[in-house]
Amino acid sequence: MSRPGLDVARVRTDFPILHQEVRGRPLVYLDSAASAQKPRAVIDAISHFYTHDNANVHRGVHTLSERATAAFESARERVARFLHAKDDKEIVFVRGTTEAINLVAQSFGRKNVGPGDEVLITELEHHANIVPWQMLCEQQGARLRYIPVDKKGDLALDRLDELLTPRTRLLAVTHVSNALGTVVPVKELIRRARARGIPVLVDGAQAVTHFPVDVVELDCDFYAFSGHKLFGPMGIGVLYGKKERLEAMPPYQGGGDMILSVTKEKTVYNRVPYRFEAGTPDVAGAVGLAAAIDYLERVGMEAIAAHDRELLAYAEEAVGQVPGVRLLGQARERSGVVSFVMEDIHPHDIGTVLDREGVAVRTGHHCAQPLMQCFGVAATVRASLALYNTREDVDALVRGLHKVREVFA
Ligand code: PMP
């Protein structure tokens, strides 16, 4: 069942939610790209925080506040090490990938993008990496441009040099597509953009869960991800930003904690990253995220990457053999998801029949409507894989798809 290096049976015992029946069948959870399940270590860390250490951070001199502050700041260090950032002050805690990208759009963007300038994204993006740029471009009179995707789901990189113009102020690109699983060669894109002095934001929501990421090696300016997809809690996420970039950016929101001093007339802003963390942060969320990272590193990111690659190959082969199934996306390198349609059967109907079999998949446009338009479909079925999934889970999905065929025959 498991491959050497990752004991999946053992991993599964760490995730209490997996051991239940749904509609009288054992749960088969294949929707981790939308939100991943949490190991006991994360649930316990959050519970421990609220049971023993809960207080507001940074402001109090009392013991609990000091403990909560220490826990929050040590979570920041944990995230910095996970991303191989040089300095924990390069880690801004936010609500998730969406908020991280909005922060960059409204702070870096409003300062650096003016009328006639361009922001370059790709046709692979999740709405979280489209809409904030559309809003910014509308506000600033700038133009949003797209690197096209080809029929296989790879970016047309032969178009890159022509799309990186003297007006390009930022390139924002996903590391892994949530809808097709395309792994984007971000290192190459970053190298080519930076050669022209253009900063790069990487949306890492679907990448950090599947393989190790090193922001220094990538040399990106910004990197964003969400805790809840990384087996951590909902409501916490991370924006990594190179220190010199963050230091040159104005605040995104105003309020407590992001200030050094306030008079009736004027506010002196706090240093980074606190300048970007107005208001009471999700301390328990940060603690839970740090516990998730500890857990993943105990299991081993390399072992997880190998397991995910092997299981994806198995799933693509097995699902692709079901009569009537058409897989979407044959990009050179893929990670984490199998996206498909079935002749004449609506993805939502497929999802509903699968749910009756205990199999949880996502159906719809996956918040990537421009990409769906490129592929000429309105929606797909997406099965997404994580470290706790097995070949047996994939077999259950395949049995479910045969059932779908019977139901709609
Ligand atoms: N980018 C990608 C690639 C995603 O898959 C998602 C979540 N589906 C997001 C951004 C948005 O993440 P969140 O909703 O956690 O902010």
XYZ file of C-alpha atoms and ligand atoms in Angstrom:
425
model
C 0.000 0.000 0.000
C 2.689 2.504 0.921
C 6.023 3.042 -0.770
C 9.330 2.911 1.089
C 9.976 6.176 2.859
C 6.413 7.028 3.739
C 4.363 4.746 5.948
C 0.932 5.850 4.788
C -0.921 3.461 7.099
C 0.879 5.069 10.027
C 0.285 8.582 8.666
C -3.428 7.832 8.417
C -3.614 7.058 12.121
C -2.493 10.652 12.760
C -5.614 12.080 11.055
C -8.687 11.327 13.214
C -11.220 12.701 10.713
C -10.321 10.082 8.104
C -11.668 7.255 10.253
C -15.365 7.717 9.707
C -18.108 6.541 7.428
C -19.898 8.837 5.015
C -23.256 7.578 3.760
C -22.448 4.166 5.147
C -19.107 3.916 3.333
C -15.579 4.509 4.609
C -14.648 8.107 3.840
C -12.289 8.517 0.890
C -11.076 12.108 1.053
C -9.801 13.337 -2.309
C -10.332 17.071 -1.830
C -7.167 18.159 -0.050
C -6.378 20.804 -2.677
C -9.479 22.664 -1.462
C -8.675 22.102 2.199
C -6.497 19.438 3.746
C -7.273 17.439 6.888
C -5.447 18.112 10.140
C -3.233 15.704 12.059
C -3.857 15.206 15.765
C -0.659 17.192 16.462
C -2.249 20.338 14.973
C -5.562 19.875 16.774
C -3.695 19.308 20.060
C -1.456 22.364 19.576
C -4.482 24.628 19.082
C -6.265 23.072 22.030
C -3.128 23.445 24.184
C -2.815 27.105 23.254
C -6.393 27.884 24.265
C -6.175 25.708 27.364
C -2.911 27.154 28.718
C -1.505 30.210 26.925
C -4.317 32.250 25.394
C -3.942 36.050 25.639
C -3.407 38.892 23.232
C 0.102 39.300 21.845
C 2.723 42.071 21.825
C 0.834 44.327 24.205
C 0.736 42.684 27.593
C 3.430 42.452 30.248
C 1.673 39.604 32.017
C 2.829 36.030 31.753
C 0.127 34.690 29.456
C 0.592 37.545 27.006
C 4.319 36.938 27.020
C 3.746 33.242 26.387
C 1.289 33.919 23.569
C 3.734 36.397 22.010
C 6.569 33.880 22.264
C 4.403 31.194 20.649
C 3.365 33.543 17.834
C 6.914 34.697 17.136
C 8.289 31.195 17.304
C 5.668 30.165 14.719
C 7.043 32.943 12.512
C 10.545 31.480 12.883
C 9.177 28.022 12.095
C 7.593 29.273 8.862
C 10.788 31.126 7.907
C 12.806 27.919 8.285
C 10.210 25.946 6.319
C 10.532 28.345 3.368
C 14.303 28.713 3.909
C 13.866 32.475 4.264
C 16.904 34.370 5.519
C 15.056 36.310 8.186
C 11.860 35.616 10.135
C 10.945 39.284 9.703
C 10.257 38.409 6.073
C 7.216 36.383 7.184
C 3.902 38.251 7.400
C 0.972 36.384 8.923
C -2.246 36.886 6.959
C -5.544 35.005 6.609
C -4.439 32.992 3.602
C -3.132 33.141 0.054
C -5.973 35.416 -1.004
C -5.184 38.009 1.621
C -1.442 37.764 0.910
C -1.972 38.565 -2.764
C -4.418 41.382 -1.996
C -1.840 42.830 0.391
C 0.819 42.907 -2.326
C -1.630 44.283 -4.898
C -2.819 47.110 -2.673
C 0.486 47.954 -0.996
C 3.282 47.227 -3.482
C 0.881 47.613 -6.415
C -0.607 51.009 -5.612
C 2.864 52.370 -4.961
C 4.559 50.951 -8.038
C 1.929 50.456 -10.732
C 0.754 53.567 -12.537
C -1.263 54.524 -15.622
C -0.114 52.611 -18.692
C 1.944 50.137 -16.654
C 1.437 46.395 -16.925
C 0.997 43.502 -14.506
C 1.721 40.108 -16.006
C -0.045 36.961 -14.782
C -0.903 33.661 -16.516
C -3.964 31.860 -17.792
C -3.373 29.163 -15.175
C -4.198 31.343 -12.197
C -6.721 30.842 -9.421
C -9.119 33.795 -9.092
C -7.102 34.822 -6.001
C -4.232 35.649 -8.341
C -6.408 37.331 -10.983
C -9.045 39.475 -9.310
C -6.728 41.506 -7.015
C -4.707 42.450 -10.114
C -7.827 43.334 -12.083
C -8.883 45.582 -9.202
C -5.441 47.187 -9.027
C -5.263 47.741 -12.783
C -8.697 49.340 -12.740
C -7.717 51.616 -9.854
C -4.425 52.629 -11.428
C -5.297 52.705 -15.135
C -2.882 49.842 -15.748
C -3.140 46.841 -18.041
C -3.368 43.184 -16.996
C -1.674 40.770 -19.395
C -1.614 36.979 -19.457
C 1.002 34.402 -20.381
C -1.053 31.917 -22.420
C -1.416 28.257 -21.565
C -1.082 25.620 -24.301
C -3.380 22.638 -24.924
C -1.388 20.441 -22.591
C -1.611 22.880 -19.698
C 1.938 24.240 -19.901
C 2.664 27.952 -20.085
C 3.733 29.192 -23.516
C 7.134 30.351 -22.322
C 8.211 31.262 -25.855
C 5.893 34.261 -25.387
C 7.524 35.371 -22.139
C 10.184 37.725 -23.491
C 7.659 39.596 -25.588
C 5.232 39.863 -22.627
C 7.888 41.170 -20.224
C 7.964 44.741 -21.446
C 9.545 47.937 -20.093
C 6.073 48.695 -18.642
C 5.811 45.428 -16.668
C 5.860 46.237 -12.961
C 5.233 42.740 -11.571
C 4.936 39.113 -12.649
C 2.496 37.082 -10.504
C 2.400 33.359 -11.196
C 1.201 30.185 -9.574
C 3.766 27.536 -8.597
C 1.274 24.692 -9.129
C -2.099 25.024 -10.860
C -4.962 24.034 -8.568
C -7.151 23.045 -11.524
C -4.712 21.065 -13.713
C -1.775 20.321 -11.426
C 0.718 21.934 -13.821
C 4.005 22.580 -12.035
C 5.225 25.892 -13.420
C 8.988 26.243 -13.892
C 8.904 29.300 -11.653
C 12.653 29.392 -11.190
C 13.143 30.006 -14.888
C 10.369 32.620 -15.001
C 11.846 34.405 -11.998
C 15.319 34.399 -13.574
C 14.001 35.861 -16.801
C 11.856 38.493 -15.080
C 14.542 39.527 -12.633
C 17.058 39.879 -15.469
C 14.852 42.804 -16.504
C 14.452 44.093 -12.954
C 10.835 42.883 -12.689
C 9.749 41.568 -9.273
C 7.904 38.247 -9.033
C 5.144 36.995 -6.744
C 4.597 33.237 -6.556
C 1.265 31.754 -5.449
C 2.459 28.670 -3.593
C -0.921 27.488 -2.246
C -0.710 24.141 -4.072
C 3.063 23.759 -4.003
C 4.156 23.834 -0.349
C 1.928 20.841 0.381
C 3.684 18.585 -2.118
C 7.397 19.400 -2.226
C 10.060 21.442 -0.418
C 10.219 25.126 -1.336
C 13.257 27.377 -0.927
C 12.462 31.047 -1.485
C 16.136 32.053 -1.542
C 16.963 29.496 -4.196
C 13.907 30.570 -6.215
C 14.882 34.218 -5.691
C 11.226 35.306 -5.748
C 10.217 38.635 -4.215
C 6.978 37.346 -2.700
C 5.645 33.868 -1.929
C 2.125 33.193 -0.611
C 0.426 30.140 0.885
C -2.507 29.112 3.101
C -2.283 27.192 6.373
C -5.426 25.160 5.817
C -4.073 23.507 2.664
C -0.832 22.687 4.496
C -2.659 20.482 7.038
C -2.864 23.481 9.393
C -5.840 25.544 10.550
C -8.148 27.722 8.490
C -7.777 31.484 8.885
C -3.989 31.656 8.873
C -1.666 32.082 5.926
C 1.687 33.482 5.005
C 3.143 36.163 2.826
C 6.899 35.884 2.451
C 8.483 39.057 1.105
C 12.129 39.956 0.635
C 12.972 42.317 3.462
C 13.992 45.216 1.248
C 10.742 44.872 -0.694
C 8.563 44.808 2.432
C 10.459 47.733 3.925
C 9.715 49.848 0.873
C 5.976 49.097 1.025
C 3.283 51.187 2.765
C 0.841 49.487 5.172
C -2.157 47.660 3.766
C -4.535 48.097 6.703
C -4.394 50.518 9.630
C -5.030 49.717 13.285
C -3.419 48.330 16.401
C 0.029 46.739 16.381
C 1.080 48.186 13.021
C 2.097 51.496 14.616
C 5.002 52.851 16.641
C 3.143 55.982 17.697
C -0.098 57.741 16.877
C -0.980 61.386 17.425
C -4.177 63.059 16.267
C -2.318 64.225 13.202
C 0.098 61.498 12.307
C 1.047 57.850 12.688
C 4.548 56.431 12.636
C 4.319 52.917 11.264
C 5.886 49.915 12.896
C 8.751 48.009 11.265
C 8.160 44.949 9.093
C 6.461 42.518 9.357
C 4.261 44.142 12.078
C 3.452 47.056 9.779
C 1.353 44.571 7.775
C -0.332 42.872 10.724
C -2.942 45.365 11.909
C -5.255 44.150 14.646
C -5.247 41.017 16.773
C -3.730 38.202 14.751
C -4.816 34.577 14.650
C -2.318 33.432 17.262
C -3.812 29.971 17.688
C -3.771 29.648 13.897
C -0.062 30.454 13.763
C 0.595 27.955 16.554
C -1.384 25.319 14.645
C 0.456 26.122 11.423
C 3.812 25.708 13.156
C 2.604 22.339 14.488
C 1.590 21.323 10.951
C 5.034 22.225 9.626
C 6.699 20.308 12.470
C 4.515 17.340 11.612
C 5.316 17.473 7.880
C 9.010 17.764 8.529
C 8.874 14.816 10.911
C 7.249 12.775 8.161
C 9.736 14.257 5.665
C 8.939 16.579 2.753
C 11.086 14.512 0.378
C 9.225 11.336 1.298
C 5.906 13.175 0.868
C 7.016 14.442 -2.560
C 7.961 10.914 -3.667
C 4.669 9.448 -2.384
C 2.625 12.164 -4.083
C 4.415 11.657 -7.422
C 3.936 7.906 -7.340
C 0.266 8.129 -6.339
C -0.492 10.756 -8.963
C 0.950 8.535 -11.714
C -1.180 5.636 -10.436
C -4.312 7.813 -10.280
C -3.859 9.296 -13.753
C -3.431 5.837 -15.226
C -6.403 4.335 -13.353
C -8.853 7.204 -13.883
C -7.771 7.650 -17.512
C -8.793 4.038 -18.228
C -12.419 4.499 -17.158
C -14.463 4.527 -20.393
C -15.726 8.005 -21.282
C -13.231 9.829 -19.062
C -11.123 12.603 -20.565
C -8.223 13.833 -18.439
C -7.429 17.523 -18.631
C -3.857 18.702 -18.508
C -0.828 16.773 -19.696
C 1.715 19.356 -18.627
C 5.379 18.278 -18.590
C 5.398 18.214 -14.808
C 2.280 17.776 -12.678
C 1.486 17.613 -9.008
C -1.380 16.747 -6.727
C -4.526 16.700 -8.846
C -6.310 14.655 -11.486
C -8.794 16.826 -13.364
C -11.261 15.199 -15.757
C -14.619 15.308 -17.486
C -16.916 12.462 -18.550
C -18.869 12.387 -21.780
C -22.329 13.943 -21.384
C -22.340 13.779 -17.589
C -22.189 17.001 -15.634
C -19.326 17.149 -13.124
C -21.753 17.997 -10.303
C -23.714 14.810 -11.022
C -20.479 12.845 -10.942
C -19.570 14.442 -7.613
C -22.987 13.650 -6.158
C -22.849 9.975 -7.135
C -19.298 9.718 -5.807
C -20.383 11.240 -2.496
C -22.953 8.469 -2.129
C -20.014 6.074 -2.392
C -18.175 7.959 0.362
C -15.749 9.550 -2.103
C -15.172 13.310 -1.687
C -13.992 15.162 -4.806
C -14.357 18.746 -5.969
C -16.460 19.661 -8.982
C -16.827 23.022 -10.685
C -14.568 25.655 -12.147
C -12.096 25.505 -9.229
C -11.952 29.316 -9.093
C -10.068 29.245 -12.388
C -12.723 30.289 -14.876
C -10.324 31.839 -17.428
C -8.428 28.525 -17.505
C -11.654 26.556 -17.955
C -12.470 28.847 -20.880
C -9.065 28.041 -22.447
C -9.966 24.353 -22.278
C -13.506 24.890 -23.534
C -15.188 23.410 -20.447
C -17.310 25.036 -17.754
C -16.301 22.643 -15.018
C -14.290 19.515 -14.251
C -14.115 16.865 -11.578
C -10.948 17.198 -9.545
C -9.535 14.482 -7.323
C -6.665 15.802 -5.252
C -4.126 13.731 -3.392
C -2.272 14.143 -0.123
C 0.164 12.250 2.049
C -2.659 10.243 3.677
C -4.109 8.975 0.401
C -3.520 5.452 -0.826
C -3.916 3.395 -3.975
C -7.032 1.970 -2.307
C -8.504 5.496 -2.257
C -7.862 5.791 -5.986
C -9.409 2.345 -6.551
C -12.527 3.500 -4.661
C -12.705 6.555 -6.921
C -12.464 4.352 -10.008
C -15.206 2.011 -8.702
C -17.308 5.119 -8.073
C -16.783 6.316 -11.639
C -17.999 2.956 -12.962
C -21.065 3.446 -10.770
C -21.547 6.903 -12.315
C -21.545 5.257 -15.746
C -24.189 2.750 -14.624
C -26.387 5.470 -13.126
C -26.242 7.639 -16.246
C -26.214 4.831 -18.837
N -4.224 30.017 -5.150
C -4.368 28.716 -5.417
C -3.486 28.076 -6.450
C -5.321 27.966 -4.728
O -5.474 26.666 -4.995
C -6.139 28.604 -3.760
C -7.212 27.850 -2.996
N -8.017 27.027 -3.774
C -5.933 29.957 -3.505
C -4.974 30.628 -4.217
C -6.743 30.688 -2.481
O -6.436 30.217 -1.215
P -7.267 30.710 0.065
O -8.721 30.514 -0.279
O -6.808 29.785 1.150
O -6.917 32.130 0.303
